[in-house]
């Protein structure tokens, strides 16, 4: 029977609940257990697909096309557990389902209420997570977004309280991640906020079984550990210190040293001796031993939120590990390149140029100039999604003589719509859930950079976009611009362009899909890996 670990957060948000859940997943998998992971998010959006990544962080896309919270990216990078539509459920999703059932008359005339109807729906989602998995799941790890004490979290916590009562204590345990702040003036770590948040949980009938204390730069000592344990009603070994650790991928090793996995398994009455972390430890060692460095310019909108491109940042770390180098990614504001800044001034210090995903027309002309610079100066270039579209526009305008070529997203009246909507997309008015989403097959053309990178005849990569390359311009771009289409998705009687590249260039490659979503530290994404390799060669050449 599946056991459950619920991960809650206390005091403040953004203290690493997602990374804790992912780390625990890795540690349990490394003991040979089969796990499932999911996250509840207490906001009313039905999914995060319509939320602004510059405020909320990136939208992470799963194979089956779910638009999810970025924490799910951590789950996939740390574990092998497959994620799906079932893995991220919001308050909006729960209410949506309950209201639809009410409209269909499924509640048989009853008054529909938070308890029991909303809480029942939440519990059913927990059960659905593991219900039809091919092999039995040993442990399901379920993270509750938000912080204990928030109004929005209450129905979820109430549902968990009921769930625990239904399945019984050794079937589930609660891990509470909390902040233990260091107060400069007193020169010590303060445990009071943690005591309060553990008590707030207890007030709603949940006893935290393991308390993970985020302590910033400080390390939790034994006295503090004992004190928190006593006040929070748990044994000393259930207090786990979480000081700031770099790199991110070393965090699970720190939790393992403190016995997080052993304590959780004991609480779940599971006896699983032996753990194999050799592959993971070797990867963390390779990270520590990177001795070269490349500088990549990411040309895009100005961002001050690192999480907006979380998976891209991580994929570059993975590619760096594979190439034994540190990847220094700097954001270069595309609008500066439009407003007089010359690409040469802004880009000449870099070993590679990335144009990443994006929506809307801000900065697009600057991105096109960045592509032109990289192409003409033979600087390694990588385009992702909008980055591929912009590369096609640049080739069309500057090599195929199609002046004014554009995407109909930015210029609906363009004389040469090299990027446009597919006819079946044209009537769609809703913004949520209406893009090409999730994994699609991509056939690779032999003897191209793409097929060399992947070493396969076909691959599956994930999408999140509305617009596509317009095949009406294929001949012109292949002829005059020498654009090579190295990856295509077979779609009935035609093919969609998925990867383009240039042969007469050190490395110029762009994909319509988002390769970053499938990159993991143990299995770096091939296009990122080869782009960084090309940048490294460029770096060495420059001396
Ligand atoms: N805006 C473009 C489209 O919708 C690209 C999207 C993206 O880069 N994810 O097709």
Coordinates of C-alpha atoms and ligand atoms in Angstrom, one line a residue, residues 357-360 384-386 389 409 435 464-467 512 514, ligand 1:
X357 CA 11.3 31.9 -25.3
X358 CA 8.9 34.9 -25.1
X359 CA 5.6 36.4 -26.0
X360 CA 4.6 39.7 -27.5
X384 CA 14.5 28.4 -28.2
X385 CA 10.9 28.7 -29.3
X386 CA 10.5 32.4 -29.9
X389 CA 11.0 32.1 -34.8
X409 CA 2.0 37.5 -33.6
X435 CA -1.3 26.4 -27.0
X464 CA 4.5 25.7 -25.3
X465 CA 3.7 28.1 -28.1
X466 CA 0.9 29.1 -30.5
X467 CA 2.8 30.1 -33.7
X512 CA 10.6 25.3 -31.8
X514 CA 11.6 23.9 -25.2
Ligands
LIG1 N1 5.2 33.7 -28.7 C1 5.6 32.6 -29.5 C2 4.4 31.6 -29.8 O1 3.4 31.6 -29.1 C3 6.7 31.8 -28.8 C4 6.3 31.2 -27.5 C5 7.5 30.8 -26.7 O2 8.6 31.2 -26.9 N2 7.3 29.9 -25.7 O3 4.5 30.8 -30.7

